[in-house]
CSV table of C-alpha atoms and ligand atoms in Angstrom, one decimal:
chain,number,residue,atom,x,y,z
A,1,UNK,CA,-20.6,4.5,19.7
A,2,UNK,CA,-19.2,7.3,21.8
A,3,UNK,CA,-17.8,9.6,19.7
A,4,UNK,CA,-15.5,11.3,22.4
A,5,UNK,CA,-13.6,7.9,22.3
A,6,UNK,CA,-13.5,7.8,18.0
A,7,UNK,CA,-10.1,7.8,17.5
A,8,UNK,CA,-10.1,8.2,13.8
A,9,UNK,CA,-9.1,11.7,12.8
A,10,UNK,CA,-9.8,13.1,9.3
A,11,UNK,CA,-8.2,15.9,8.6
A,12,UNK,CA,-5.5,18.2,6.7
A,13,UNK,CA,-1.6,17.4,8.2
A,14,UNK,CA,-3.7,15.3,11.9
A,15,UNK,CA,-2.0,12.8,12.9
A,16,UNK,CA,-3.2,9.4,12.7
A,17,UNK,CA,-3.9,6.9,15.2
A,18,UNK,CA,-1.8,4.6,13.7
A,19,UNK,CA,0.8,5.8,10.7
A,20,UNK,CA,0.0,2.7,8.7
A,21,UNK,CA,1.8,1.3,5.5
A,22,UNK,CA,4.8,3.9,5.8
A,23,UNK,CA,7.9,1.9,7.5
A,24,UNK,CA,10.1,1.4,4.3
A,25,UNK,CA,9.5,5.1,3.4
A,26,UNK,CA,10.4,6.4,7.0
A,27,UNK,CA,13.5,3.8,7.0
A,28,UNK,CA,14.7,5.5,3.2
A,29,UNK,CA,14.4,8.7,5.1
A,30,UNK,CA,16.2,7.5,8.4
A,31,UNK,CA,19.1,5.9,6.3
A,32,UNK,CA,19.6,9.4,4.4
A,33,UNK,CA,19.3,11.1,7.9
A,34,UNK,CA,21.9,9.1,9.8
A,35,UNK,CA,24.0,9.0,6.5
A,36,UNK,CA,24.2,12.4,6.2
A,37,UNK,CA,25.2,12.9,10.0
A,38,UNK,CA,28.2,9.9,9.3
A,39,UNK,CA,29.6,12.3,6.7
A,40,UNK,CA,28.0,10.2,4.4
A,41,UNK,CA,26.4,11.6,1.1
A,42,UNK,CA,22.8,10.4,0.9
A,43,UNK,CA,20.3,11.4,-2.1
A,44,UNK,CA,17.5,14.5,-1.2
A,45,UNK,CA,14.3,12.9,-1.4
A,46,UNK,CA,10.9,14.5,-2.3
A,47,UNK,CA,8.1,12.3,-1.8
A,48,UNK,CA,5.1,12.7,-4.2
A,49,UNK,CA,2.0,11.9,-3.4
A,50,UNK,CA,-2.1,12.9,-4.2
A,51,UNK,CA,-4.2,14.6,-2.1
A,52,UNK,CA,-4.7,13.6,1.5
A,53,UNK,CA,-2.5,10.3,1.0
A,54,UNK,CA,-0.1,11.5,3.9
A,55,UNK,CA,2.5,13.6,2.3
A,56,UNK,CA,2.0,16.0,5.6
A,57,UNK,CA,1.8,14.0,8.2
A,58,UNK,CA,4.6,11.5,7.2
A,59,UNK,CA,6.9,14.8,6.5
A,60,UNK,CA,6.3,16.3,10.6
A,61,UNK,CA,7.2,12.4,11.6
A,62,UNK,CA,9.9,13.1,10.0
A,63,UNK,CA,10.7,16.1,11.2
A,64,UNK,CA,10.4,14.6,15.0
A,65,UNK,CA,12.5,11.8,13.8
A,66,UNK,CA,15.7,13.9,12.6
A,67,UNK,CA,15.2,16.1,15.6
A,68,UNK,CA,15.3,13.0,18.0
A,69,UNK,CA,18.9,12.8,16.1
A,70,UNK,CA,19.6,16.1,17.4
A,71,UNK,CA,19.8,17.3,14.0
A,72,UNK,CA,18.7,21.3,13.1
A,73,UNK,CA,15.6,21.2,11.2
A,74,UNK,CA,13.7,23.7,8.7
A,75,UNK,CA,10.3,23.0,8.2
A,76,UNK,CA,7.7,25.4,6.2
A,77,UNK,CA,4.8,24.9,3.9
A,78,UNK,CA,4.8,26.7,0.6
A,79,UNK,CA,0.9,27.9,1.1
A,80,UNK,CA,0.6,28.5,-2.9
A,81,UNK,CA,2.0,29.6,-6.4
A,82,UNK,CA,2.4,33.2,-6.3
A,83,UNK,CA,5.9,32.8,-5.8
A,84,UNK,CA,8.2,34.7,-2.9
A,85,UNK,CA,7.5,32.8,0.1
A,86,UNK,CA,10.8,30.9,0.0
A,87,UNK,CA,13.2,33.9,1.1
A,88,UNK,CA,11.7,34.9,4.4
A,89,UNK,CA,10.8,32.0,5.5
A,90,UNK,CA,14.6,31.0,5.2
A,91,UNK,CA,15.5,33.8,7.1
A,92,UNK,CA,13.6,33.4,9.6
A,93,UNK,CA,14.1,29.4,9.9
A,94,UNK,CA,18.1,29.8,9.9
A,95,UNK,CA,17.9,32.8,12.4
A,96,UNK,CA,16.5,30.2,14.8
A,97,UNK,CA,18.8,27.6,13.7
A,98,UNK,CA,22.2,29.9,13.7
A,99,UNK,CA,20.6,30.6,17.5
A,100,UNK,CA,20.7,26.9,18.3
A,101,UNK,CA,24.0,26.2,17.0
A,102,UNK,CA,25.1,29.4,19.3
A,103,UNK,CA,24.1,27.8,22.7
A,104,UNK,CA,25.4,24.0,21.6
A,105,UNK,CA,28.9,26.1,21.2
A,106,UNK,CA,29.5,29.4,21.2
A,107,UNK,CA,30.4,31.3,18.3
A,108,UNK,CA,33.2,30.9,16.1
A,109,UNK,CA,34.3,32.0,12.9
A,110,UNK,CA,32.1,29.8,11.3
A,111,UNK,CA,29.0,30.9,13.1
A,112,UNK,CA,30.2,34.4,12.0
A,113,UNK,CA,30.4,33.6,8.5
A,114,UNK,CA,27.1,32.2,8.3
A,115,UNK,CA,25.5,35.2,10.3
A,116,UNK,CA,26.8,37.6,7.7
A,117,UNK,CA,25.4,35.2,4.9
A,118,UNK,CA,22.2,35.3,6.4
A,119,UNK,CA,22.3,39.6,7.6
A,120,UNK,CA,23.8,39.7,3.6
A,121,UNK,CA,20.9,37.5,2.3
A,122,UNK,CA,17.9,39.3,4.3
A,123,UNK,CA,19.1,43.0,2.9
A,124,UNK,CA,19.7,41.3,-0.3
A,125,UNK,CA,16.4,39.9,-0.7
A,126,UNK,CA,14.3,42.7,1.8
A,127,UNK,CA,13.3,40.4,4.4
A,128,UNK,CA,12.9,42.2,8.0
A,129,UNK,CA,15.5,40.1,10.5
A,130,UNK,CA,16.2,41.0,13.3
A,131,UNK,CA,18.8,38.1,14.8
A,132,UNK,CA,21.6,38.6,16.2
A,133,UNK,CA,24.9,39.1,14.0
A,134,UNK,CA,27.3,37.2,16.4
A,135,UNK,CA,29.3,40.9,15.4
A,136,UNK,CA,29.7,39.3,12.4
A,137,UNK,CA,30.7,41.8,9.4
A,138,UNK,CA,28.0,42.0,6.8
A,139,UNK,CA,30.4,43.5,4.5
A,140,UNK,CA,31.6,39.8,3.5
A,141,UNK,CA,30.6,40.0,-0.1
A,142,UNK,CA,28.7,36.6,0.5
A,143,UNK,CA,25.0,35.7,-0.2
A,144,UNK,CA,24.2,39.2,-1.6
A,145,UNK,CA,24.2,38.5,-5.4
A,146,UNK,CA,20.7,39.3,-5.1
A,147,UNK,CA,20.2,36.0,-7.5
A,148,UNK,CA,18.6,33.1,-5.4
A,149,UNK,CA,20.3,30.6,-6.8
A,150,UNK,CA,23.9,31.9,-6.6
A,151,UNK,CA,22.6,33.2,-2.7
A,152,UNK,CA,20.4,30.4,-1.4
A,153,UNK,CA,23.6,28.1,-1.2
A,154,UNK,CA,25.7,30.7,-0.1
A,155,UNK,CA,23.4,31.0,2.9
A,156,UNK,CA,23.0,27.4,3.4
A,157,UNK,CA,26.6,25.5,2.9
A,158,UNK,CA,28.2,28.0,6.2
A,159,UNK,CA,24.8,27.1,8.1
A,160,UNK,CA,25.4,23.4,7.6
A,161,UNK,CA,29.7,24.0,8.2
A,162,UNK,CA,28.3,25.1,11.5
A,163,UNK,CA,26.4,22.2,12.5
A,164,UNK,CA,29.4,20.0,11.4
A,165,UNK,CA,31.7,21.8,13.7
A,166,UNK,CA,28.6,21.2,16.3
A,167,UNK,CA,28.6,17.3,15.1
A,168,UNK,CA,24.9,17.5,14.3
A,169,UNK,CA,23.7,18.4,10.3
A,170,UNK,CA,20.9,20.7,9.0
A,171,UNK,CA,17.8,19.4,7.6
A,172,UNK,CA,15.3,21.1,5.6
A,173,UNK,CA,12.1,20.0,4.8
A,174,UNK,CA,9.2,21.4,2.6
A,175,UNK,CA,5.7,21.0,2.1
A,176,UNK,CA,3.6,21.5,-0.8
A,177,UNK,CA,7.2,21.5,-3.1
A,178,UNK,CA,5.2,21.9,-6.4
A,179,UNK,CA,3.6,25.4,-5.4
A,180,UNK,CA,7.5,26.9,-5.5
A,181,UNK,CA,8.1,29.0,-8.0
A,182,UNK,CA,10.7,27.8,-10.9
A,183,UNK,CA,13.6,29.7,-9.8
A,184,UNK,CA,13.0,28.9,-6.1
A,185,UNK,CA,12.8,25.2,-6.9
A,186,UNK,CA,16.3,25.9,-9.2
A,187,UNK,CA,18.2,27.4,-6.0
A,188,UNK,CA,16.6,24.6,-4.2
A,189,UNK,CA,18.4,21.5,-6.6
A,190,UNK,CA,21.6,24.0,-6.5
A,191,UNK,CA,21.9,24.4,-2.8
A,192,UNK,CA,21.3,20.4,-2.7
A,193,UNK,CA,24.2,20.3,-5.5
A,194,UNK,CA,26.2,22.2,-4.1
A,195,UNK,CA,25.8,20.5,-0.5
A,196,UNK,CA,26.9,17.1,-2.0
A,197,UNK,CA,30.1,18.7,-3.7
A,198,UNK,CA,31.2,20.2,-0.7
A,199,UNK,CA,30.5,17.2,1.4
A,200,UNK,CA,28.6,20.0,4.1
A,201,UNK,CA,26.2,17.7,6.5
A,202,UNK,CA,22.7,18.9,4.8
A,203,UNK,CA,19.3,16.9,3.6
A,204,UNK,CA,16.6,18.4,1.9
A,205,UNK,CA,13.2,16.2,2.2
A,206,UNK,CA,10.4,17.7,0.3
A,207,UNK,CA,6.8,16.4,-0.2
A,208,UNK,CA,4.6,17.5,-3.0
A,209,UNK,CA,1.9,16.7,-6.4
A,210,UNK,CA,3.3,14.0,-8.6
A,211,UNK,CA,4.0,16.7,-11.3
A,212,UNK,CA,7.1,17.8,-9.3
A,213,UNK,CA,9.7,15.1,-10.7
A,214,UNK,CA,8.7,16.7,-13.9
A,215,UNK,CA,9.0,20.6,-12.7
A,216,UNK,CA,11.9,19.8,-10.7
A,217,UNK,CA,13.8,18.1,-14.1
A,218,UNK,CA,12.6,21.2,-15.8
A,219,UNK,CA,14.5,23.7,-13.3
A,220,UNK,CA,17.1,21.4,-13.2
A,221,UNK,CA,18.6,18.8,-15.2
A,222,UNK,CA,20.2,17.0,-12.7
A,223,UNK,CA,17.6,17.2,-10.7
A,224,UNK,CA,16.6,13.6,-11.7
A,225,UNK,CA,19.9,12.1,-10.4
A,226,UNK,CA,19.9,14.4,-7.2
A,227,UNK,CA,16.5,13.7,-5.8
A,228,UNK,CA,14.9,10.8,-5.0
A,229,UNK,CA,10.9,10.1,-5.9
A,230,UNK,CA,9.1,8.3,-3.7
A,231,UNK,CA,5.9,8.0,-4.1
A,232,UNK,CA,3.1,8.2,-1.4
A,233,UNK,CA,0.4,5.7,-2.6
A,234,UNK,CA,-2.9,4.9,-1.5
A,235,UNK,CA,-1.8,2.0,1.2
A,236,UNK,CA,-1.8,-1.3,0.1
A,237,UNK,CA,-4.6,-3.8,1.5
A,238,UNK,CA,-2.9,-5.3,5.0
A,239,UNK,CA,-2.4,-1.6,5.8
A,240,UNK,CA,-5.6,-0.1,5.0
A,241,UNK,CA,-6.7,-2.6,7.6
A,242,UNK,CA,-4.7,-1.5,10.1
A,243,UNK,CA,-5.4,1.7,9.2
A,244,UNK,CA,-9.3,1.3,10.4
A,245,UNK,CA,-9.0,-2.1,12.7
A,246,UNK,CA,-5.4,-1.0,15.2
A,247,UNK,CA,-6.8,2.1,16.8
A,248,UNK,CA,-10.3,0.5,16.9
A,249,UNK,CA,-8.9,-2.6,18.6
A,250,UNK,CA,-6.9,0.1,21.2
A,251,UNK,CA,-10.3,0.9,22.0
A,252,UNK,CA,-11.2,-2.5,22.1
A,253,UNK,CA,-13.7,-2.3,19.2
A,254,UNK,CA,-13.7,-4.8,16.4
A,255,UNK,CA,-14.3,-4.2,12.8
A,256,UNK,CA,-16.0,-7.0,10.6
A,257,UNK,CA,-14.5,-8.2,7.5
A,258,UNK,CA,-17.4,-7.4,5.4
A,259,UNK,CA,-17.0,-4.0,7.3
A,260,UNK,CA,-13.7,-3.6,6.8
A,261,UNK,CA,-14.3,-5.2,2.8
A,262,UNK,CA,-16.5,-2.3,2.4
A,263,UNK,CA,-14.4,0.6,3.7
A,264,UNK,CA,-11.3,-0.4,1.1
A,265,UNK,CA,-14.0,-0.6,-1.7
A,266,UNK,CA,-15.4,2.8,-1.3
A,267,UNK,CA,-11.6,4.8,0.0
A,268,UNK,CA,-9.9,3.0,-2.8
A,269,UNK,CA,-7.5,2.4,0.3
A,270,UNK,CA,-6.8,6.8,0.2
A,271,UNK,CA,-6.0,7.7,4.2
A,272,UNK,CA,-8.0,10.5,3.9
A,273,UNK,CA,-10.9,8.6,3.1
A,274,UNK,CA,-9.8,5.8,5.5
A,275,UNK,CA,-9.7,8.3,8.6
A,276,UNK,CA,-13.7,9.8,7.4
A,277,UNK,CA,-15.4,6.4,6.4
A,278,UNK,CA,-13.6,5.1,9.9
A,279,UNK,CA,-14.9,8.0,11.9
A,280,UNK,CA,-18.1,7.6,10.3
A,281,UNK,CA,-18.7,3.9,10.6
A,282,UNK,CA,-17.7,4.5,14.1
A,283,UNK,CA,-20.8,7.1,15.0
A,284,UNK,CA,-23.3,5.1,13.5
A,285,UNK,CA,-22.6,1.5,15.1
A,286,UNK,CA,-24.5,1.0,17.9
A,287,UNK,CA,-21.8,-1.2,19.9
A,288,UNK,CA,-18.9,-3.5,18.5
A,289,UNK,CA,-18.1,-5.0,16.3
A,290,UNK,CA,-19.1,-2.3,13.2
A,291,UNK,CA,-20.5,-4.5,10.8
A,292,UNK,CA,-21.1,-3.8,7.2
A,293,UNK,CA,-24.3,-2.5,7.9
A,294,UNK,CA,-23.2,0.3,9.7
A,295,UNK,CA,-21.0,1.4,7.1
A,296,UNK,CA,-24.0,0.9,4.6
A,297,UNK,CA,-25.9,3.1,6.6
A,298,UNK,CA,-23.4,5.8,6.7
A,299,UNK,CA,-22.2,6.1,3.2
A,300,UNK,CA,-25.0,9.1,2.5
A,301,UNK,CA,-23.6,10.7,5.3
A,302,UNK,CA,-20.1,10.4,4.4
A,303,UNK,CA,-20.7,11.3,0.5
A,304,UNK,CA,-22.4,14.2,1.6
A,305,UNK,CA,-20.3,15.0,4.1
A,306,UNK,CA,-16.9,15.0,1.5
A,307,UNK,CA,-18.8,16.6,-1.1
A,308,UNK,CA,-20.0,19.7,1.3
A,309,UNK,CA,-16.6,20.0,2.8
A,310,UNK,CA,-13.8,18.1,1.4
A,311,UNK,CA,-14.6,18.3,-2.8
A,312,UNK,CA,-16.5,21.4,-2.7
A,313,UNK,CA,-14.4,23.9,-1.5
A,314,UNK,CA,-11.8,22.7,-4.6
A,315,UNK,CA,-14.2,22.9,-7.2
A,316,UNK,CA,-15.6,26.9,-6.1
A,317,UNK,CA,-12.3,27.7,-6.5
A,318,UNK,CA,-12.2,26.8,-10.0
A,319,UNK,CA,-13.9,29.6,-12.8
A,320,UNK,CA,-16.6,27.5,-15.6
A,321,UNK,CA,-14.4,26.3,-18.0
A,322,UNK,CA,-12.1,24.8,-15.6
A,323,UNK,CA,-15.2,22.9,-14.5
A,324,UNK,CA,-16.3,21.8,-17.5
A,325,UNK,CA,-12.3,20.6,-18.2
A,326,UNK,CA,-12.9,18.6,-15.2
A,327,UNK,CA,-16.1,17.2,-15.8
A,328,UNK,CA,-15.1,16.4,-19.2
A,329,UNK,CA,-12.1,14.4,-17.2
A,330,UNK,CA,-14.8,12.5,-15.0
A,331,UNK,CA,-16.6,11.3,-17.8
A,332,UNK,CA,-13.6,9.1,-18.8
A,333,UNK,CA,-13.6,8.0,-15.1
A,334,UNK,CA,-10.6,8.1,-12.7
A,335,UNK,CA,-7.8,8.0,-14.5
A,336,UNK,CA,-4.9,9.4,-15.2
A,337,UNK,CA,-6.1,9.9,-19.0
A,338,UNK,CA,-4.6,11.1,-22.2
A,339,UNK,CA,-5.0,15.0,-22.9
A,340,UNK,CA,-6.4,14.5,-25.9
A,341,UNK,CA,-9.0,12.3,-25.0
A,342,UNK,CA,-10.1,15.1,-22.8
A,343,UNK,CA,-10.3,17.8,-25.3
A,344,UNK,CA,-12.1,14.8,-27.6
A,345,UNK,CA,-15.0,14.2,-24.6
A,346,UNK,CA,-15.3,18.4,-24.9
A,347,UNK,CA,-15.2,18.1,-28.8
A,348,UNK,CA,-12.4,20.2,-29.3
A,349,UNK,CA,-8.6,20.3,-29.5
A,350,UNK,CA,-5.7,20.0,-26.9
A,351,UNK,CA,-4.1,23.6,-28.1
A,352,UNK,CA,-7.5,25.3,-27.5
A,353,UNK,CA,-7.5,23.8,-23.6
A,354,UNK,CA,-4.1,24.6,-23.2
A,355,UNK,CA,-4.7,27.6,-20.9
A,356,UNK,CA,-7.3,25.8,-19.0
A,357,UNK,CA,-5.5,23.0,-18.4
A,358,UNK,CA,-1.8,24.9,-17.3
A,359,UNK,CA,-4.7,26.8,-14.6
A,360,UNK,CA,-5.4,23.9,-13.5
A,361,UNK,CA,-2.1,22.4,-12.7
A,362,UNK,CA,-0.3,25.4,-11.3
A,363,UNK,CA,-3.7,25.6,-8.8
A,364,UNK,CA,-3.1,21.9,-7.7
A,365,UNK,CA,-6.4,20.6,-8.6
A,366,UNK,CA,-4.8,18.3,-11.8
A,367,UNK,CA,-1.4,16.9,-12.6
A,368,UNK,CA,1.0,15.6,-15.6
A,369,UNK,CA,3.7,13.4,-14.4
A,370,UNK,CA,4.3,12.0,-18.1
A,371,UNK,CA,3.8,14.1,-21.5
A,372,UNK,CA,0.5,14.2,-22.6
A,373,UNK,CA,-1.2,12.3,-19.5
A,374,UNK,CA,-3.6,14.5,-16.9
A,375,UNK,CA,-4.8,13.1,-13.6
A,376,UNK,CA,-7.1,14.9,-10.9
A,377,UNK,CA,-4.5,15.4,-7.8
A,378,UNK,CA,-7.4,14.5,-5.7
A,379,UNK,CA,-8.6,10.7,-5.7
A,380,UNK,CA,-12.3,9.9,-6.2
A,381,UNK,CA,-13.0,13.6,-7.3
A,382,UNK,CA,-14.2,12.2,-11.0
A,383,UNK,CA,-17.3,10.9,-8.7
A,384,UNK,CA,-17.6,14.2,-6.9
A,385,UNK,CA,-18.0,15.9,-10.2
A,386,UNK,CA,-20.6,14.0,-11.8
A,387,UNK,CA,-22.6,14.1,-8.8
A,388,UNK,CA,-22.0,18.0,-9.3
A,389,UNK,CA,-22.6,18.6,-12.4
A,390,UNK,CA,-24.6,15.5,-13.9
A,391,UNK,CA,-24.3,16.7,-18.0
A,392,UNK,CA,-20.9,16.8,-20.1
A,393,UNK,CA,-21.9,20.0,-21.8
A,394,UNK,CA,-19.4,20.8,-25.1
A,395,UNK,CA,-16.7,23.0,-25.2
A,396,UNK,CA,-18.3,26.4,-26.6
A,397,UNK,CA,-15.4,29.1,-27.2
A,398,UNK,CA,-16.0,32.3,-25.9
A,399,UNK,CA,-18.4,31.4,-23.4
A,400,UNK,CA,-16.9,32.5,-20.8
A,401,UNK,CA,-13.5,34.0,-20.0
A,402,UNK,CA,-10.3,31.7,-19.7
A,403,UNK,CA,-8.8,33.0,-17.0
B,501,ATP,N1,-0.3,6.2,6.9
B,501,ATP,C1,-1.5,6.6,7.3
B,501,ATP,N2,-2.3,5.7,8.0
B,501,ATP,C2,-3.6,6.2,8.3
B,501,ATP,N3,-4.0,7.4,8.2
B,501,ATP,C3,-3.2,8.3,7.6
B,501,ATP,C4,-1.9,8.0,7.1
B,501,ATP,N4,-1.3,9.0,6.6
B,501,ATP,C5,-2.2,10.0,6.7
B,501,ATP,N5,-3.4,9.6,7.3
B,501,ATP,C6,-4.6,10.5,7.5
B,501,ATP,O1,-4.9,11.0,6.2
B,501,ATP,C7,-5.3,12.4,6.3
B,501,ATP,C8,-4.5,13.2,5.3
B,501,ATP,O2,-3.1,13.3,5.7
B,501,ATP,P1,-2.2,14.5,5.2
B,501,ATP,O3,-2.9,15.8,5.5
B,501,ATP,O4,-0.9,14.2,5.7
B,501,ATP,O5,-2.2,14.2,3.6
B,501,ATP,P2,-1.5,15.1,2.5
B,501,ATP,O6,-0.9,14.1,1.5
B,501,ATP,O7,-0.5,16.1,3.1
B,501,ATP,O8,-2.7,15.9,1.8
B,501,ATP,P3,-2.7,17.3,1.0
B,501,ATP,O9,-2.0,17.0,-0.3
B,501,ATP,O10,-4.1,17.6,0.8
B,501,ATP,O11,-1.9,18.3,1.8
B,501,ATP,C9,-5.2,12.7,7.8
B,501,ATP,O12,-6.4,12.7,8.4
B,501,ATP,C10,-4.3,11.7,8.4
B,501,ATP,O13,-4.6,11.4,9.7
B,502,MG,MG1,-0.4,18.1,3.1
């Protein structure tokens, strides 16, 4: 069928046609939202989730949703681990902010005191800024520690004093959570500490890889009662349906049930995968309603398709013995599975992968959310990789470098 009408839309952070499966996690996040601007305290919330479940997308309806509340929102991807991304990207998301608050009411002493945090905090931390100081004194000995997490809620808790005295609240929200470095997710849980002790109108909402409960707990010990942890799943089976059949039927185009039967089988109900197989299916039908035949007929397509694009570009990134740590993975199937039964498949140890494996995790491509347990962060990837490489070859030390 026309394919300048296919409204499915695979793809990192598109939006979908239609944002199935999500209500009860948008109305956890809409209760913390309008708490937080009653004066209420409300639980941060980090939603975990794989790869291309929705994390993204859900996090910039969000981010419309709390700004339809008139409330000040951050919003900024952490783009990997190397660390130092948090800093300027704070700077330059409360400059904007601290300009907002300005024109809803014009500055006080509170928008002073949260100017010279921030003209403190960018010196502090060498960030170029270039706002405007509302004449604020930057000699206010105030965010300029030059420790994050003594400055980061120094910064934050005048910022969100000034959006109380405006009647609206600050909300910041991150992507990609996991690839923060230690101390940046530390200042994080402080800021969001401190926040709820002072009673200061401010949410954090973060999205990120399951294995940031753990990290998070591990910066932080009471992380775990600060934060919430919901999780973005693969969508259960009335949604998945709705997924593929509601923006067909906008179109008025009809799905099959052995169609649709088939799509869920081969996703495993993953949006990702629901938005490709959809877009797919949709290309090669010839007219409604797409039958199971047409999606028959595509799967080469889309397999080769993923694998080119989607899988491939993940595993290049990766040096040999990563490979081989995921193929040895693939051969137990999808899993999660225990970490020893991976080094067993390799016929070797746990200790002897341990570099391997902590490479893997702090890349993204794998994930421990209990002790002793490893998953692929992407679903259907254990496929991929025995399509890629067919043989389990054995662990052989020195083969080639660990790093
Ligand atoms: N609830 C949903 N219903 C239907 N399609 C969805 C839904 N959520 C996301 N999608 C689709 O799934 C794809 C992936 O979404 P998104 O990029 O938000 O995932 P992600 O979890 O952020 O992935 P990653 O971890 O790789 O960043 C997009 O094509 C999007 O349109
Ligand atoms: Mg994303």
């Amino acid at each position: 069928m026309d394919p300048r009408r296919n409204p499915f839309s695979p793809g990192a952070g598109v939006r979908p046609a239609q944002l199935a499966g999500r209500d009860e996690l948008i109305e956890t996040c809409e209760i913390a939202m309008d708490r937080v601007l009653n004066g209420l305290y409300a639980n941060d919330i980090i939603m975990t989730g794989l790869r291309g479940v929705g994390k993204t997308v859900l996090l910039n309806h969000l981010v419309n949703l709390a700004k339809s509340r008139g409330m000040e929102t951050i919003k900024f991807e952490v783009p990997d681990a190397s660390g130092g991304h948090l800093t300027p990207a704070m700077v330059i998301a409360l400059g904007a902010v601290l300009k907002k608050l300005d024109r809803l009411k014009k500055a006080g002493d509170g928008l002073r005191l949260a100017a010279a945090a921030l003209q403190n905090f960018a010196a502090v931390f060498r960030v170029k800024y270039e706002g405007f100081s509302f004449g604020a004194s930057p000699a206010r000995a105030v965010a300029d520690s030059g420790d994050l997490e003594t400055d980061l809620p120094e910064l934050l808790m005048p910022v969100a004093r000034a959006a109380e005295t405006r009647k609206t609240a600050v909300v910041l929200f991150i992507d990609e959570v996991q690839y923060l470095t230690k101390k940046e997710l530390s200042a994080l849980a402080r800021t969001c500490h401190e926040a709820a002790q002072q009673g200061v109108p401010f949410l954090f909402i973060g999205a990120g890889l399951p294995q940031i409960a753990a990290l998070a707990g591990d910066a932080k010990s009471y992380a775990e009662r600060l934060f919430l942890y919901p999780e973005v799943a693969a969508l259960d089976d009335a949604a998945a349906r709705k997924a593929l059949s509601a923006p067909a039927q906008a179109q008025k185009v009809k799905f099959t049930n052995g169609a649709l039967d088939r799509i869920l089988k081969e996703t495993d109900r993953y949006p990702y995968f629901l938005q490709t197989w959809g877009k797919f299916a949709w290309d090669t039908a010839s007219k409604s309603p797409i039958t199971e035949a047409d999606v028959k007929e595509a799967n080469p397509a889309i397999i080769a398709h993923l694998d080119q694009n989607f899988f491939r570009v993940r595993f290049d990134r990766c040096t040999g013995l990563e490979q081989q740590y995921l193929r040895a993975m693939a051969e137990l199937g999808a899993g999660p599975h225990r970490t020893g039964d991976i080094a067993a498949a390799l016929g070797t140890t746990s200790s002897k992968l341990a570099p391997v494996r902590r490479n893997l995790i702090s890349a993204g491509m794998i994930y421990s959310q209990r002790y002793g347990e490893t998953g692929f962060t992407v679903p259907l990837f254990d496929g991929f990789m025995k399509r890629m490489l067919p043989e389990l070859e054995p662990y052989k030390p020195g083969r080639r470098s660990l790093s």
